[in-house]
CSV table of C-alpha atoms in Angstrom, one decimal:
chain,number,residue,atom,x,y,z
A,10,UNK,CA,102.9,111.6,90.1
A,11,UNK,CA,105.5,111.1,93.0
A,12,UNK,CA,105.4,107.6,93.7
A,13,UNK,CA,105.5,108.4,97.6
A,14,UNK,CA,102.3,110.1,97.2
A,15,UNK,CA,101.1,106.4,96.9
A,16,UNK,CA,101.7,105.4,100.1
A,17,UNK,CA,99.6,105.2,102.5
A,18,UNK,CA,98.1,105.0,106.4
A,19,UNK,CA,95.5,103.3,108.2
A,20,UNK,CA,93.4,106.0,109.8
A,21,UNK,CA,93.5,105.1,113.6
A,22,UNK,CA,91.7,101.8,114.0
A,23,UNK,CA,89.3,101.9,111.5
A,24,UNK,CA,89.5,100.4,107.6
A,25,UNK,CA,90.2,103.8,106.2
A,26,UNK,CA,94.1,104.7,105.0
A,27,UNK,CA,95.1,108.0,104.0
A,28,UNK,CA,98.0,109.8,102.1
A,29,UNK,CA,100.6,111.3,104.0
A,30,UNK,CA,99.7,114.7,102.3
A,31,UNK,CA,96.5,116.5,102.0
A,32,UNK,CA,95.4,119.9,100.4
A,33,UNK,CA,93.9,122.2,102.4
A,34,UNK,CA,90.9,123.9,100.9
A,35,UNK,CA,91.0,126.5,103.5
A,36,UNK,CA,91.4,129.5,101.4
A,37,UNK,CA,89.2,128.8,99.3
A,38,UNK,CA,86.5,131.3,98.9
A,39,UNK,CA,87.8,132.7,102.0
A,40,UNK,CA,90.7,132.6,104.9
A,41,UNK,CA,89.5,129.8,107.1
A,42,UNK,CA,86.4,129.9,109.0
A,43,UNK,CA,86.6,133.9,110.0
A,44,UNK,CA,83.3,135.5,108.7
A,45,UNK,CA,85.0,138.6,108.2
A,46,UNK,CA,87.2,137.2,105.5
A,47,UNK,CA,84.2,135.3,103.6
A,48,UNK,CA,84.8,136.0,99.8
A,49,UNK,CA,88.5,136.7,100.1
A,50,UNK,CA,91.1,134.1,99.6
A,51,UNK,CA,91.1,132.5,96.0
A,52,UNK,CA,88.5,133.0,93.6
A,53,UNK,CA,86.7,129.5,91.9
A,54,UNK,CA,89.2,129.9,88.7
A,55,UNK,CA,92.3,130.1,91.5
A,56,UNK,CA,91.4,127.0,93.5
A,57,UNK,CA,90.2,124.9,90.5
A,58,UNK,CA,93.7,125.4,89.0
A,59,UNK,CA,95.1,124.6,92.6
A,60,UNK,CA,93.3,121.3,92.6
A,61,UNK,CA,94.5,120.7,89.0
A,62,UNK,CA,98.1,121.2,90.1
A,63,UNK,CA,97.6,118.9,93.0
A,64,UNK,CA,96.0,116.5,91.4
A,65,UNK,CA,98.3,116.0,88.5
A,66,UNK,CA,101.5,116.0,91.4
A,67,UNK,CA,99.6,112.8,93.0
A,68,UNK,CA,97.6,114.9,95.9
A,69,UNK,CA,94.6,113.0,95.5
A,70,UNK,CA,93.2,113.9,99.3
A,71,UNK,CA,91.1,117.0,100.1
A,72,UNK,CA,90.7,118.9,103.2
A,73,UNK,CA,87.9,121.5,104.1
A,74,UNK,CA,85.1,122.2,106.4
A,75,UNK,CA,81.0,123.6,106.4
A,76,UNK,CA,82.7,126.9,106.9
A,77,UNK,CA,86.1,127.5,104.6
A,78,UNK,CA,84.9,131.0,102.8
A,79,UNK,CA,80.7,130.5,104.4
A,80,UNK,CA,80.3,127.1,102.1
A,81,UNK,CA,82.6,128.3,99.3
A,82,UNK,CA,85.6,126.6,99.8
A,83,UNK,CA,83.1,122.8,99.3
A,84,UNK,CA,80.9,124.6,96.3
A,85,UNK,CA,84.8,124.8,94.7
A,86,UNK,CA,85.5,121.2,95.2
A,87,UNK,CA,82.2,120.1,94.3
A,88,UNK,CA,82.2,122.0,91.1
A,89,UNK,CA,86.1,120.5,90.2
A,90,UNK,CA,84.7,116.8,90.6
A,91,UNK,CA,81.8,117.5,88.5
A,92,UNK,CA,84.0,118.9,85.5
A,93,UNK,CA,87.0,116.9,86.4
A,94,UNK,CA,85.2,113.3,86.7
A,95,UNK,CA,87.5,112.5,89.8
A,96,UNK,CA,86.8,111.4,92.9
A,97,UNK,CA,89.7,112.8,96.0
A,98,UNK,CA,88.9,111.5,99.0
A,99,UNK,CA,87.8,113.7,101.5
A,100,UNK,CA,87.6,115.3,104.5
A,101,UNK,CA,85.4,117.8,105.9
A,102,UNK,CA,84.5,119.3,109.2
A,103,UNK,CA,81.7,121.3,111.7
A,104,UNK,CA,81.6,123.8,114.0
A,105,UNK,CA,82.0,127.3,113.0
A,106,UNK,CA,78.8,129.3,111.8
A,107,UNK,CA,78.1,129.6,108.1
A,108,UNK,CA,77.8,133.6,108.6
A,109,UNK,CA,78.2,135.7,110.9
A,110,UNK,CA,75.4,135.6,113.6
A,111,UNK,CA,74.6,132.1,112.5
A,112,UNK,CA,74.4,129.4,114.9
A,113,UNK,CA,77.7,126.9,115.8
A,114,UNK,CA,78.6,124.2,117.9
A,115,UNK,CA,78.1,120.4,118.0
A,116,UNK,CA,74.3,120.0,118.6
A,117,UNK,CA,73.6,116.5,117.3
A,118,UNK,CA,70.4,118.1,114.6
A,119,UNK,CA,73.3,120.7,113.6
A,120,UNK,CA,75.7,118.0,112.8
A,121,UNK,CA,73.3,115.9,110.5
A,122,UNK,CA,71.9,119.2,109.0
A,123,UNK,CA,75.4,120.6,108.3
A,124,UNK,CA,77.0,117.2,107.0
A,125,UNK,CA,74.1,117.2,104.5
A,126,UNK,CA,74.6,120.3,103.4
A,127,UNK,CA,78.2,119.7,103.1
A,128,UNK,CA,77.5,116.5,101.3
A,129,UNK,CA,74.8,119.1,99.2
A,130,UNK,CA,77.6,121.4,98.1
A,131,UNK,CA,80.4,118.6,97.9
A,132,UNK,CA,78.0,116.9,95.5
A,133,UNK,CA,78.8,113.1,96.9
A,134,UNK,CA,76.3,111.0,98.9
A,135,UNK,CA,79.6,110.6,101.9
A,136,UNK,CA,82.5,111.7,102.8
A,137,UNK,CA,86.4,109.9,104.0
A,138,UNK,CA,86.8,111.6,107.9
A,139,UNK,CA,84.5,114.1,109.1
A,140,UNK,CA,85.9,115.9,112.2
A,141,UNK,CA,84.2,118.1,115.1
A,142,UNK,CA,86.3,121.4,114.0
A,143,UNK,CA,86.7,122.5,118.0
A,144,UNK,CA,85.3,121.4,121.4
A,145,UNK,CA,81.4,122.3,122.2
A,146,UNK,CA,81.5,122.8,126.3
A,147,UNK,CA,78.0,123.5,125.9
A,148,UNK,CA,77.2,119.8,124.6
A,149,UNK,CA,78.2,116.8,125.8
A,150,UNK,CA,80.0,114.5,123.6
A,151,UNK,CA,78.3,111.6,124.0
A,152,UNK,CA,75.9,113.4,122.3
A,153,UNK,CA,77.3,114.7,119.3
A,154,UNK,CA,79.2,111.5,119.3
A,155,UNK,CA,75.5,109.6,118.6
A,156,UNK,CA,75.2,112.0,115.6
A,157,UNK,CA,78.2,111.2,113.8
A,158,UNK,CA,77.9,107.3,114.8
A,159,UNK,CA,74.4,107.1,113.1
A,160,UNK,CA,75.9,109.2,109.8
A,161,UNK,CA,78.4,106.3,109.8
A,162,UNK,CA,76.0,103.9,110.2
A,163,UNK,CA,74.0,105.8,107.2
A,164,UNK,CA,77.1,105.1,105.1
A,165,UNK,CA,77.0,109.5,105.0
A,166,UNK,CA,80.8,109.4,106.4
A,167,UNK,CA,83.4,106.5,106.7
A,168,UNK,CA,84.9,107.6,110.0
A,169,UNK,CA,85.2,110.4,112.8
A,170,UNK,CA,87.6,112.6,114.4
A,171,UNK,CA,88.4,115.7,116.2
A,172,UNK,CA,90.1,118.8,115.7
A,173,UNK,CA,91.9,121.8,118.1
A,174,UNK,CA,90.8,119.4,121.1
A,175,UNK,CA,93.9,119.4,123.6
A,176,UNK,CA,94.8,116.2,125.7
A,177,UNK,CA,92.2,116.2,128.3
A,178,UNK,CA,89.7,117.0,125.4
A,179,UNK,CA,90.4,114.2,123.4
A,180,UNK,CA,90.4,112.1,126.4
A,181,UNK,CA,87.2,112.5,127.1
A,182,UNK,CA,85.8,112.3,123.6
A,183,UNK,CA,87.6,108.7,123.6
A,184,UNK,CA,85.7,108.0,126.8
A,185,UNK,CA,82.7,109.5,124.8
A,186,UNK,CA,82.9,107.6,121.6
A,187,UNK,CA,85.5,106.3,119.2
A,188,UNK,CA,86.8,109.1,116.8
A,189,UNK,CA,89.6,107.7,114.8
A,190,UNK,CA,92.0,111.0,114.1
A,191,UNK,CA,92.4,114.1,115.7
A,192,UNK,CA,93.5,117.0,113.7
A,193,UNK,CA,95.8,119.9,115.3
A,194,UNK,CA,98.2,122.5,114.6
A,195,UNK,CA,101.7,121.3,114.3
A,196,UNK,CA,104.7,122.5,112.7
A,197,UNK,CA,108.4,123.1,113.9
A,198,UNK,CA,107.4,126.2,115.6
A,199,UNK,CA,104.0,125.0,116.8
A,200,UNK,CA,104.8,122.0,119.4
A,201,UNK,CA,102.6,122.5,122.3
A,202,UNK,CA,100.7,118.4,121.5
A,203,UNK,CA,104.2,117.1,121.4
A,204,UNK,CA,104.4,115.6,125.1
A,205,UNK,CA,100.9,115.0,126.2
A,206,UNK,CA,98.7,115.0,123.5
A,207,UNK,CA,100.9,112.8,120.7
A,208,UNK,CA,101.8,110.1,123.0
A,209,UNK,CA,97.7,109.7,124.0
A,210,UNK,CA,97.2,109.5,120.3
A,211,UNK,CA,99.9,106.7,120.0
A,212,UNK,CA,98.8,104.6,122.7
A,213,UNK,CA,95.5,104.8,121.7
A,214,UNK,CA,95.4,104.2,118.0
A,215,UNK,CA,94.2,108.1,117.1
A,216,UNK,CA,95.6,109.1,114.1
A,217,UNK,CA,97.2,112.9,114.2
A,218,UNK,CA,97.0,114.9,111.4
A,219,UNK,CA,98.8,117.9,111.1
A,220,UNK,CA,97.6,121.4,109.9
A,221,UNK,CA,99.5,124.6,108.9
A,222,UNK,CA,102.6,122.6,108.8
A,223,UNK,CA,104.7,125.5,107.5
A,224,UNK,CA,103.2,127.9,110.7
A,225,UNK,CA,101.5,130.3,108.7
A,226,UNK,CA,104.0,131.2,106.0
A,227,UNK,CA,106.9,131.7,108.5
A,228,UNK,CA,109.1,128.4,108.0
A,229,UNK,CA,109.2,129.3,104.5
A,230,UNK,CA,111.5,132.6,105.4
A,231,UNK,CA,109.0,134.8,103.9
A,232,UNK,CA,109.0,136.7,107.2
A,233,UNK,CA,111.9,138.6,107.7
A,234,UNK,CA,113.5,139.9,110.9
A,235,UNK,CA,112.8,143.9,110.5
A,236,UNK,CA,111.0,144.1,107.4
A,237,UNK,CA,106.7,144.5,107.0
A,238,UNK,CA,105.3,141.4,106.5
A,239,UNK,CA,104.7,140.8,102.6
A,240,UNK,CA,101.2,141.8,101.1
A,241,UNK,CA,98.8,138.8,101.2
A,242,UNK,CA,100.7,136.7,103.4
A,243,UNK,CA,98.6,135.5,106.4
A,244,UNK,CA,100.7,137.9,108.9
A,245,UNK,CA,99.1,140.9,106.6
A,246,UNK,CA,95.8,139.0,106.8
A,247,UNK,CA,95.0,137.5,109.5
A,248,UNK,CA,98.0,137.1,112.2
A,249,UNK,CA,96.0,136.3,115.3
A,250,UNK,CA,97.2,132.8,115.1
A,251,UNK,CA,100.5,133.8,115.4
A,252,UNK,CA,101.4,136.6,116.5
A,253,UNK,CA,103.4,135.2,119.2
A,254,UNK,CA,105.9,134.0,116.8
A,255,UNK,CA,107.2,137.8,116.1
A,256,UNK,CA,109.8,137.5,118.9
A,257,UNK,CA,113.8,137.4,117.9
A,258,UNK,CA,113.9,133.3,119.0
A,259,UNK,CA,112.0,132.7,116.1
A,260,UNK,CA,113.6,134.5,113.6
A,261,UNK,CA,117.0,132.8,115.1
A,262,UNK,CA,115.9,129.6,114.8
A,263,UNK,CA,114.6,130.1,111.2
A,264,UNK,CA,118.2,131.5,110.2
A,265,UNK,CA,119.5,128.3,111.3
A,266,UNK,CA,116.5,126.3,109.6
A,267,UNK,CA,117.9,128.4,106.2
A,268,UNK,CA,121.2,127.5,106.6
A,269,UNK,CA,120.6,123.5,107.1
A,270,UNK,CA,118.3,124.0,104.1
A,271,UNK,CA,121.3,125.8,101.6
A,272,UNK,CA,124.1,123.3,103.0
A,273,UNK,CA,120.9,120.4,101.6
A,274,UNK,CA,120.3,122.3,98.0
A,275,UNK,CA,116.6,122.5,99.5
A,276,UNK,CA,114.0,125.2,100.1
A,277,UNK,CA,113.3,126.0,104.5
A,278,UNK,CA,109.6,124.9,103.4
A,279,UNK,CA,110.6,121.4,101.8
A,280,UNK,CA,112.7,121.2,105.0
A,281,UNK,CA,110.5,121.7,107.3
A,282,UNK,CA,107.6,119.6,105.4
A,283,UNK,CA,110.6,117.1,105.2
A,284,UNK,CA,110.9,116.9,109.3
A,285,UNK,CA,107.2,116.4,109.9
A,286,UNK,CA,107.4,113.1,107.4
A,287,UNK,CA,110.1,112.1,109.0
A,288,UNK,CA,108.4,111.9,111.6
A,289,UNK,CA,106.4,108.4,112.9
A,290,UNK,CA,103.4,109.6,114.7
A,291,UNK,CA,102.3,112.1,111.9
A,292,UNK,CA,99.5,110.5,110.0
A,293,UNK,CA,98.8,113.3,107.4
A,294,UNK,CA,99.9,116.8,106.5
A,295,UNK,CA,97.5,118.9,105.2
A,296,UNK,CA,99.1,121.6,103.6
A,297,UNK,CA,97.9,125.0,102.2
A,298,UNK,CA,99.3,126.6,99.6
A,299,UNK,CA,98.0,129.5,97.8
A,300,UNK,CA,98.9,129.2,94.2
A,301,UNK,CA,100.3,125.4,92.4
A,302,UNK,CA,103.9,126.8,92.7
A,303,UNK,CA,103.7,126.0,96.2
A,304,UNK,CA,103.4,122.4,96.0
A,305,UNK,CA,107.7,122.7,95.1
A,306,UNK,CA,108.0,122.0,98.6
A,307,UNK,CA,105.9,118.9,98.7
A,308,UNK,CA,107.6,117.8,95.8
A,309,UNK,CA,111.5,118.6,97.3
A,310,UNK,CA,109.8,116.9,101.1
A,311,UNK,CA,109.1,113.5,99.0
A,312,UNK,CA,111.5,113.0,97.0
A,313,UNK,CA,114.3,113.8,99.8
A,314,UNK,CA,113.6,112.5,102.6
A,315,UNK,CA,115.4,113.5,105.8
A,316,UNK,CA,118.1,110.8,107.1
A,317,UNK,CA,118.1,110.3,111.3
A,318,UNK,CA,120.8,113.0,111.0
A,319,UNK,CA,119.3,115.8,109.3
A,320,UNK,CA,116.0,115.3,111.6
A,321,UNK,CA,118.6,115.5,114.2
A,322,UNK,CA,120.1,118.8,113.2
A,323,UNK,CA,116.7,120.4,112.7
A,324,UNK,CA,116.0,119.7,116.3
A,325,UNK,CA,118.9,121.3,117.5
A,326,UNK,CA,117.8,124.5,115.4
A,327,UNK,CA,114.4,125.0,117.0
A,328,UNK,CA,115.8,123.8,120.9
């Protein structure tokens, strides 16, 4: 175990603290949420030998959702604690439909059904953070809000967030209720909560946590300027996400991010993991890799950290 794994973070302002890192289940059983990819990503052996890996490196967080793989992606944690006798802490998340043509959104009777399903195929009686996994315009939030304050109250889930809100999303869902962390997209070349967004969470005690921190594969110099993107990488998946990174400032700003990594002796990933840690207003990371050798980065991010001048110079890289 990496003795910085052991440190930890209060989660906004309520009694829960969390790990700096977190493994994303979202390949599991799947490639996120996207019906069309249900039954792809890692089969039960691969992500059981995942949790193993992270486990045994000190990861002892997980992160999913009602929706990773249709349900598969919590059916594969559920069936690791049972034969592991562990207990991560956990977080999971609502929105998406379970199949395609299924219903979605944040109705208050589909929050308590889903979270009991999720709690079903988790196979615990409650779970760490439960999250709103986008905004409902179609429901107010006061009213979804009331559904995760009485699963609280149930002792079904310890606290409440949000996740892919924007600014003026998450200020009205702090007008609306009290969710504790919000959860976005964040990474070197994904910056857009930076200004508005990171500074509400600050002065209001919200918790960010930090998703696809290495953007999709592309901070880890797997994507190469002129080349087909590899086979099974997300860009040969599913790109949508971004697909506005294939323009030639990104690929100059990752040959920069390579050559502050080889001057260091570390990989671009462990780098750029490095830089988010660094960083004071990142609660969590939640990282996803797809087979246990890619926790290396996690392990080169923790055990060197960036100095004020390295964070420095990896700034000037992406300006």
């Amino acid at each position: 175990m990496i003795a910085a794994l052991e440190a930890r973070r209060p989660l906004g302002g309520s009694a829960v603290t969390v790990p700096r890192i977190s493994l994303g289940c979202g390949n599991f059983g799947g490639i996120g949420s996207a019906p069309d990819f249900f039954g792809q990503g890692l089969t039960g052996d691969q992500a059981l030998e995942l949790m193993d890996a992270a486990w045994e490196l000190g990861i002892t967080h997980f992160d999913t959702a009602d929706a990773y793989g249709g349900g598969r992606s919590e059916l594969a944690i559920g069936r690791w604690i049972s034969a592991r006798g562990v207990r991560p802490q956990l977080t999971t998340k609502t929105f998406n439909p379970m199949q395609a043509g299924a219903d979605s959104g944040l109705r208050p009777e589909r929050i308590t059904r889903q979270l009991r399903s999720s709690l079903d195929r988790l196979g615990v009686d409650h779970v760490d953070l439960y999250l709103a996994h986008d905004f409902d315009p179609d429901v107010p939030l006061p009213e979804s809000f009331g559904a995760f304050g009485e699963a609280q109250a149930a002792g079904m889930i310890s606290a409440y967030g949000v996740s892919n809100f924007d600014a003026p999303q998450l200020q009205a869902a702090l007008t609306a209720g009290k969710p504790q962390a919000i959860q976005n997209c964040y990474s070197l070349l994904t910056r857009q909560d930076e200004h508005e967004l990171i500074a509400l969470c600050a002065r209001r005690a919200v918790a960010y946590l930090a998703y696809s921190p290495l953007a999709g594969g592309w901070l880890t110099g797997k994507y190469r300027r002129g080349e087909p993107f590899p086979a099974g990488s997300r860009m040969s998946q599913r790109p949508g996400p971004y697909q506005e990174l294939t323009v030639g400032r990104t690929f100059g700003a990752l040959d920069r991010l390579k050559a502050i990594s080889a001057a260091r002796g570390t990989s671009m990933a462990g780098l750029a993991l490095g830089w988010l840690l660094a960083g004071q207003r990142v609660t969590q990371i939640v990282i996803g890799p797809g087979r246990p050798e890619h926790l290396a980065p996690v392990r080169e991010a923790l055990e060197h950290p960036l100095t004020d001048e390295e964070r420095a110079a990896v700034e000037r890289a992406f300006a």
